[in-house]
Amino acid sequence: MSGSQVTDKIEYHRVVIHDLQDFDHWRDLARQAIQSDISPERISWEENGATGDLFGSVATRLPSPTSNRPVRANKRYMDLARRAFLHSDPRRFGTLYKVLWRLQSEPRLMEDRTDGDIRMMDEWARHVRRDIHKMRAFLRFRVVDEAQGENRFVAWFEPSHHIVRANARFFVERFAAMNWSILTPGGSLLWDGQMLQEGPPARREDAPQGDAAEDLWRSYYASIFNPSRLKIGAMLREMPRKYWKNMPEAALIPDLIAGAQAREARMVTEGAGRVGKRPDTLTGIAEGIAACRDCPIGGLGTCAVMGEGNQNAVLMIVGEQPGDQEEMAGRPFIGPAGQLLNEYLREAGIVREKAYCTNAVKHFKFAQRGKRRIHQTPTAKEVDACRWWLESERALIRPKISVALGASAARSFLGRTVNVARERSQALTLDDGSELWITTHPSYLLRLDGAAKAEQRRAFAHDLSVIAGRIAALCHAV
Amino acid sequence: MVQIPLLERLEILADAAKYDASCASSGSVKRNSVGGKGLGSTDRGMGICHAYAPDGRCISLLKLLLTNHCVFDCHYCINRKSSNVKRARFTPQEVADLTLTFYRRNYIEGLFLSSGIIKDASHTMELLIETARILREDNDFRGYIHLKTIPEAESELVARAGLYADRVSINVELPTDAGLKRLAPDKNRVQIEGAMGDLGRAIVEAKDARKRFRHAPRFAPAGQSTQMIVGADGANDSDIIKRASGLYGTHNLRRVYYSSFSPIPDASAVLPLKRPPLIREHRLYQSDWLMRFYGYNAGEIAQAADDDGNLPLDIDPKLAWALKFRERFPVDVNRSAREDLLRVPGLGVRGVNQIIAARRQRGLRLDDVAKLTVSVTKIRPFICTVDWRPSLLTDRADLRKLLSRPEKQLELFA
C-alpha cells in the first residue's frame, strides 16, 4: 500500500488510499508517518487509480514508526478532518497531513481561521456537509415491485464528494421499515429492513426510470409555486442545476418561469376593472352597458337592461339583475318579483314612478334548461365588474336614499360581502353622504313557505315603511 | 355530486395553501423509525428542503388545505367565501395517504395541514386532528407534522392538536387591529391571541412535565409560529416589527413569518391591486433576524426606519441603523465586545465568532478580517484593526451611497 525510496539521502514516501470513505484508516497511516518524523514535503498521498504521482518512481513505502510518541490532534481537528477527508479535491490528504504535522508544534492552530490551510479544510468540510445535506434532500426513490409482492425503493444519486457511507445512517433511520437501495457511481447501499450492505458502483440505467407517484408530485410542485414572486436566483443558489437531472419535478421549472410573468401581468390587468371618464347622460350609460363585456355575463348574447324612472329621484331602488321577462322587455322589475315589489311599495306609500329603479348587474345571467332560462346568481366578481355602471348612475341621479334589495345589490354599493340579515333595517352612510338601506330581495319572499314566509314578508314591509318615513322626513326637510 | 379526481384536487388545494409562508421542518425533537413499523425521522436541528420552487421558496412539507371551502370572508384570502375559486376537499385519509406516498419517495419531510372553515371551527379542527391521528397512530408516522390551528375552535381541540403535531401555528394575519377589523371581519384579535396564549402555556407545561416524568406526552415540541401579511393594510414596518417583537415576548413564539400580500386571482375590491415590493418582506426578515440573533430590540429597528416608519429598501436594516448611529463606530475588532462586533454591517454571527477565536492568537490586520468575511469593503468604514482606521470614512455624508448596491432590476419581475 505504501512505498518509499532514497534520493540524495532524503527519503520520499508515497501512500495510496484505496477506500476514499475510510477516514480511520487514513488517520492510522498519518499517525504512523508523524511518528516516523516524515515532513509534509516528503510524503505524497494518492487516490487509488489516480495517475501521475509527485515523486515518480523515486518514492518509497512508509516505514514502520521509529518512535512511539503520542501524536497530538485536538477534537476540532478531528471533526474538521473527518468531513474534509470526504472531499473530492486531490489535495485533501496532503493538506490534512500538513495541518496535523503543524499541530504538533502549534497546538492552537485550529483556532486561527485566517490561516490558509485551516480555511481550506474549513471550506472542504463545508462543501462535504452541504453535499451530505443535499443528498438527503434531493435523492428520489422510485418503486419497483419485487417478488413476494414486496416493494423496493430504488434511488439513483450522483454526489459531488465521497459521502455515501457517511449518509447511510440517515437513510436507515428514516426508512427503517422499507426495503431500499441507493445507487451511485461510486458504490451503492442496500437495506432490507434488517441489514445494510454496500454494493458495487452502479449506472443510471440500473435504477428504475419512473414512478406512478411522480405525476402527483409534479402537479404539487407546480401548484405550490407562487407565480407572482419569481426569485430564480434564490432557487438556483439552493438547488443548483447539477441536481436537476435526477429530480422528477425539475423538468417543469423552465415552463413555470416563462409562464409566471405573463400570469401575474394578466391578474393585475383583469383586476383593474374599468377606468376612464364616466358617461354624463343616462343615455350614455345605456349605450355603455349594451356594449359592456367586462364580465362573462356580457357575452351571453342577452340585451342589457338599463334603469328607469325619475331622473331627479330622491329614492333609488337597486335589485340584483334583470330576469327572464325583464330581459325580453328591456325594463327592470316587471316580472313576478317586480310585481310583488310594486305591491309592497304601494302598501308602504312609496310611489314607484317617483323613484329610480335599476339593477346591480345589467345583463341577465342564466342557465338554459330546455326552453327555459333559469336565473343564476352573479358572482362577487361579476357584481364588482358592474359596480362602475351603478356608480355612474348614482353620480347622475344623486339619490338621497338608496335601497339595496338583496346581497348582490348591497355588495355593489359597499364593495364587500354583506350579510343582509345582520345589516338590514338600518341606515348606512355612503361616501357621498346619502343613506343606504339594505333589505331582502322580493324574489326571496317568493321562494319561502309557511311561517318563514309570513315573518320575512312582515320584516320586508316593515323595512319599506321605515324607508318611506325617511323619504318623507328628507323631502320635508328640503 | 361528481368527485373531482385526486390529481385535480391536489392542484386546487395545494394552490390554495401556497400563501402560507412557513414551510419549516426544523426545531423538533430527534426521532427516527428504527424498531417501528412505520417510517420517518426528524432532527433537533435544521430541517431539510427537498426542493425549491422558482419563487425561491423551500418545499419541505406537503403543504395542503383539507378544504378551501370557507365560511369566513377575509378580503386578502383567496379562499374567502365570496371568492370565485374552484372548491375541493380531501378526506383525512386521503391526505394521510398522500403524505405517506410522498414521504416514502423522499419528496418531503412531513405534512403542513391547514383548512378553510367548513360548518364551524371545531368541526374543521377535528378533521385536521383526525388526519394527524391517522398518520401517527394508524401508520406510525414519525416525520414532521405542522398543524394550523383555528383560534375559534374549542380549546380542548387545540390542545389535542399539539399531541400529534410537531408544530402548531395560529395566524395573526394583520399587524394592526384596524387592519384586522377591515380585512378580516370574522376574526378578532382577542380570540387569536387568547388561543396563542393557551397554546404557549400548554407547550411550557408539557416541557415542564417532561422534566419530571419521562413518559409525559410531548406537546408540539417544535413550538408555535405565526404569520403576518405585509402590505395589505396601512401598517408600516415599525408597527410590524413591534407587533412581532411583542408576539415573540408574550407567547414565546419560535418564528414570525411575514408574507408579502400578493395579488390573488379574483381579488376583493378593498385590496391594493399591486403587491408591495418583495424586497420589503426581505427587509422585515432581516430585522427579525437582527432581533433574534444580533441583540437588537424592536425600538432599535424602528430607529433604523425612515421618517414614514418604513425600513429603507435600498440598504439592509443593520446598515441603516449603523448609518444613523455613527458615533458607535468604528469598532475595534481586536478589543471590542461581541455585542459591538455584531453591530458591524457586513459581519455575521459566524464571522464574529471567527474573529473572536482568531484574535486570541494575534492582533488582526485588515487582511485577516478580509479572509473571514464576504466583503471587507462594506465593513471597512465601521472597524479598526492593527493597521487600519477609517478616519474620515465613517463620517462621510455619502457613505450610504458608497455602500448601497446599485439599484437592482428587481422590479422587472414585479
PDB file of N, CA, C and O in Angstrom, chain A residues 306-337:
ATOM      1  N   MET A 306     -81.355  48.701 -18.844  1.00  0.00           N
ATOM      2  CA  MET A 306     -80.993  49.952 -18.192  1.00  0.00           C
ATOM      3  C   MET A 306     -82.007  50.265 -17.100  1.00  0.00           C
ATOM      4  O   MET A 306     -83.150  49.816 -17.158  1.00  0.00           O
ATOM      5  N   GLY A 307     -81.577  51.049 -16.127  1.00  0.00           N
ATOM      6  CA  GLY A 307     -82.500  51.505 -15.097  1.00  0.00           C
ATOM      7  C   GLY A 307     -83.532  52.442 -15.692  1.00  0.00           C
ATOM      8  O   GLY A 307     -83.372  52.934 -16.798  1.00  0.00           O
ATOM      9  N   GLU A 308     -84.634  52.681 -14.950  1.00  0.00           N
ATOM     10  CA  GLU A 308     -85.649  53.611 -15.457  1.00  0.00           C
ATOM     11  C   GLU A 308     -86.311  54.310 -14.293  1.00  0.00           C
ATOM     12  O   GLU A 308     -86.230  53.864 -13.148  1.00  0.00           O
ATOM     13  N   GLY A 309     -86.954  55.414 -14.621  1.00  0.00           N
ATOM     14  CA  GLY A 309     -87.684  56.124 -13.578  1.00  0.00           C
ATOM     15  C   GLY A 309     -87.320  57.592 -13.557  1.00  0.00           C
ATOM     16  O   GLY A 309     -86.759  58.129 -14.520  1.00  0.00           O
ATOM     17  N   ASN A 310     -87.634  58.214 -12.451  1.00  0.00           N
ATOM     18  CA  ASN A 310     -87.469  59.647 -12.280  1.00  0.00           C
ATOM     19  C   ASN A 310     -85.993  60.009 -12.217  1.00  0.00           C
ATOM     20  O   ASN A 310     -85.264  59.515 -11.363  1.00  0.00           O
ATOM     21  N   GLN A 311     -85.563  60.915 -13.115  1.00  0.00           N
ATOM     22  CA  GLN A 311     -84.142  61.263 -13.151  1.00  0.00           C
ATOM     23  C   GLN A 311     -83.719  62.165 -12.001  1.00  0.00           C
ATOM     24  O   GLN A 311     -82.528  62.361 -11.773  1.00  0.00           O
ATOM     25  N   ASN A 312     -84.700  62.742 -11.308  1.00  0.00           N
ATOM     26  CA  ASN A 312     -84.370  63.573 -10.142  1.00  0.00           C
ATOM     27  C   ASN A 312     -84.828  62.894  -8.854  1.00  0.00           C
ATOM     28  O   ASN A 312     -85.180  63.558  -7.884  1.00  0.00           O
ATOM     29  N   ALA A 313     -84.859  61.582  -8.909  1.00  0.00           N
ATOM     30  CA  ALA A 313     -85.454  60.837  -7.803  1.00  0.00           C
ATOM     31  C   ALA A 313     -84.698  61.036  -6.495  1.00  0.00           C
ATOM     32  O   ALA A 313     -83.488  61.201  -6.486  1.00  0.00           O
ATOM     33  N   VAL A 314     -85.461  61.023  -5.403  1.00  0.00           N
ATOM     34  CA  VAL A 314     -84.868  61.024  -4.067  1.00  0.00           C
ATOM     35  C   VAL A 314     -84.484  59.586  -3.712  1.00  0.00           C
ATOM     36  O   VAL A 314     -83.512  59.331  -3.032  1.00  0.00           O
ATOM     37  N   LEU A 315     -85.271  58.652  -4.224  1.00  0.00           N
ATOM     38  CA  LEU A 315     -85.115  57.246  -3.878  1.00  0.00           C
ATOM     39  C   LEU A 315     -84.619  56.440  -5.083  1.00  0.00           C
ATOM     40  O   LEU A 315     -85.145  56.556  -6.180  1.00  0.00           O
ATOM     41  N   MET A 316     -83.590  55.641  -4.831  1.00  0.00           N
ATOM     42  CA  MET A 316     -83.096  54.752  -5.873  1.00  0.00           C
ATOM     43  C   MET A 316     -83.239  53.321  -5.368  1.00  0.00           C
ATOM     44  O   MET A 316     -82.778  53.000  -4.265  1.00  0.00           O
ATOM     45  N   ILE A 317     -83.897  52.469  -6.144  1.00  0.00           N
ATOM     46  CA  ILE A 317     -84.101  51.076  -5.742  1.00  0.00           C
ATOM     47  C   ILE A 317     -83.228  50.190  -6.634  1.00  0.00           C
ATOM     48  O   ILE A 317     -83.302  50.278  -7.861  1.00  0.00           O
ATOM     49  N   VAL A 318     -82.399  49.389  -5.996  1.00  0.00           N
ATOM     50  CA  VAL A 318     -81.474  48.579  -6.778  1.00  0.00           C
ATOM     51  C   VAL A 318     -81.707  47.093  -6.511  1.00  0.00           C
ATOM     52  O   VAL A 318     -81.675  46.653  -5.365  1.00  0.00           O
ATOM     53  N   GLY A 319     -81.951  46.348  -7.564  1.00  0.00           N
ATOM     54  CA  GLY A 319     -82.139  44.904  -7.443  1.00  0.00           C
ATOM     55  C   GLY A 319     -80.867  44.169  -7.818  1.00  0.00           C
ATOM     56  O   GLY A 319     -79.787  44.756  -7.890  1.00  0.00           O
ATOM     57  N   GLU A 320     -80.998  42.875  -8.055  1.00  0.00           N
ATOM     58  CA  GLU A 320     -79.804  42.095  -8.354  1.00  0.00           C
ATOM     59  C   GLU A 320     -79.437  42.149  -9.836  1.00  0.00           C
ATOM     60  O   GLU A 320     -78.393  42.657 -10.212  1.00  0.00           O
ATOM     61  N   GLN A 321     -80.345  41.633 -10.682  1.00  0.00           N
ATOM     62  CA  GLN A 321     -80.092  41.617 -12.124  1.00  0.00           C
ATOM     63  C   GLN A 321     -81.428  41.401 -12.821  1.00  0.00           C
ATOM     64  O   GLN A 321     -82.374  40.910 -12.226  1.00  0.00           O
ATOM     65  N   PRO A 322     -81.521  41.789 -14.110  1.00  0.00           N
ATOM     66  CA  PRO A 322     -82.774  41.546 -14.814  1.00  0.00           C
ATOM     67  C   PRO A 322     -83.057  40.055 -14.918  1.00  0.00           C
ATOM     68  O   PRO A 322     -82.119  39.255 -15.018  1.00  0.00           O
ATOM     69  N   GLY A 323     -84.318  39.696 -14.870  1.00  0.00           N
ATOM     70  CA  GLY A 323     -84.700  38.291 -15.033  1.00  0.00           C
ATOM     71  C   GLY A 323     -85.128  38.040 -16.464  1.00  0.00           C
ATOM     72  O   GLY A 323     -84.921  38.895 -17.353  1.00  0.00           O
ATOM     73  N   ASP A 324     -85.748  36.896 -16.664  1.00  0.00           N
ATOM     74  CA  ASP A 324     -86.158  36.477 -17.999  1.00  0.00           C
ATOM     75  C   ASP A 324     -87.077  37.515 -18.653  1.00  0.00           C
ATOM     76  O   ASP A 324     -86.828  37.960 -19.762  1.00  0.00           O
ATOM     77  N   GLN A 325     -88.159  37.917 -17.911  1.00  0.00           N
ATOM     78  CA  GLN A 325     -89.128  38.845 -18.508  1.00  0.00           C
ATOM     79  C   GLN A 325     -88.538  40.233 -18.682  1.00  0.00           C
ATOM     80  O   GLN A 325     -88.794  40.916 -19.671  1.00  0.00           O
ATOM     81  N   GLU A 326     -87.735  40.636 -17.696  1.00  0.00           N
ATOM     82  CA  GLU A 326     -87.107  41.958 -17.776  1.00  0.00           C
ATOM     83  C   GLU A 326     -86.214  42.037 -19.006  1.00  0.00           C
ATOM     84  O   GLU A 326     -86.193  43.046 -19.700  1.00  0.00           O
ATOM     85  N   GLU A 327     -85.462  40.969 -19.238  1.00  0.00           N
ATOM     86  CA  GLU A 327     -84.530  40.986 -20.356  1.00  0.00           C
ATOM     87  C   GLU A 327     -85.291  41.129 -21.677  1.00  0.00           C
ATOM     88  O   GLU A 327     -84.909  41.897 -22.548  1.00  0.00           O
ATOM     89  N   MET A 328     -86.429  40.408 -21.790  1.00  0.00           N
ATOM     90  CA  MET A 328     -87.168  40.459 -23.049  1.00  0.00           C
ATOM     91  C   MET A 328     -87.818  41.824 -23.254  1.00  0.00           C
ATOM     92  O   MET A 328     -87.849  42.343 -24.360  1.00  0.00           O
ATOM     93  N   ALA A 329     -88.297  42.409 -22.147  1.00  0.00           N
ATOM     94  CA  ALA A 329     -88.962  43.704 -22.282  1.00  0.00           C
ATOM     95  C   ALA A 329     -87.961  44.853 -22.252  1.00  0.00           C
ATOM     96  O   ALA A 329     -88.286  45.964 -22.660  1.00  0.00           O
ATOM     97  N   GLY A 330     -86.752  44.593 -21.719  1.00  0.00           N
ATOM     98  CA  GLY A 330     -85.759  45.658 -21.612  1.00  0.00           C
ATOM     99  C   GLY A 330     -86.068  46.638 -20.496  1.00  0.00           C
ATOM    100  O   GLY A 330     -85.620  47.780 -20.519  1.00  0.00           O
ATOM    101  N   ARG A 331     -86.862  46.217 -19.489  1.00  0.00           N
ATOM    102  CA  ARG A 331     -87.200  47.109 -18.372  1.00  0.00           C
ATOM    103  C   ARG A 331     -87.002  46.373 -17.039  1.00  0.00           C
ATOM    104  O   ARG A 331     -87.281  45.175 -16.959  1.00  0.00           O
ATOM    105  N   PRO A 332     -86.560  47.071 -16.015  1.00  0.00           N
ATOM    106  CA  PRO A 332     -86.338  46.413 -14.732  1.00  0.00           C
ATOM    107  C   PRO A 332     -87.636  46.170 -13.966  1.00  0.00           C
ATOM    108  O   PRO A 332     -88.612  46.897 -14.150  1.00  0.00           O
ATOM    109  N   PHE A 333     -87.639  45.190 -13.082  1.00  0.00           N
ATOM    110  CA  PHE A 333     -88.721  44.918 -12.131  1.00  0.00           C
ATOM    111  C   PHE A 333     -90.086  44.828 -12.779  1.00  0.00           C
ATOM    112  O   PHE A 333     -91.004  45.553 -12.423  1.00  0.00           O
ATOM    113  N   ILE A 334     -90.281  43.962 -13.781  1.00  0.00           N
ATOM    114  CA  ILE A 334     -91.627  43.765 -14.301  1.00  0.00           C
ATOM    115  C   ILE A 334     -92.070  42.312 -14.152  1.00  0.00           C
ATOM    116  O   ILE A 334     -93.221  42.000 -14.345  1.00  0.00           O
ATOM    117  N   GLY A 335     -91.151  41.419 -13.782  1.00  0.00           N
ATOM    118  CA  GLY A 335     -91.507  40.006 -13.612  1.00  0.00           C
ATOM    119  C   GLY A 335     -92.225  39.792 -12.277  1.00  0.00           C
ATOM    120  O   GLY A 335     -92.651  40.749 -11.639  1.00  0.00           O
ATOM    121  N   PRO A 336     -92.372  38.547 -11.859  1.00  0.00           N
ATOM    122  CA  PRO A 336     -93.096  38.232 -10.612  1.00  0.00           C
ATOM    123  C   PRO A 336     -92.538  38.985  -9.408  1.00  0.00           C
ATOM    124  O   PRO A 336     -93.305  39.523  -8.595  1.00  0.00           O
ATOM    125  N   ALA A 337     -91.218  39.047  -9.291  1.00  0.00           N
ATOM    126  CA  ALA A 337     -90.625  39.727  -8.150  1.00  0.00           C
ATOM    127  C   ALA A 337     -90.925  41.220  -8.220  1.00  0.00           C
ATOM    128  O   ALA A 337     -91.201  41.864  -7.202  1.00  0.00           O
TER     129      ALA A 337
END
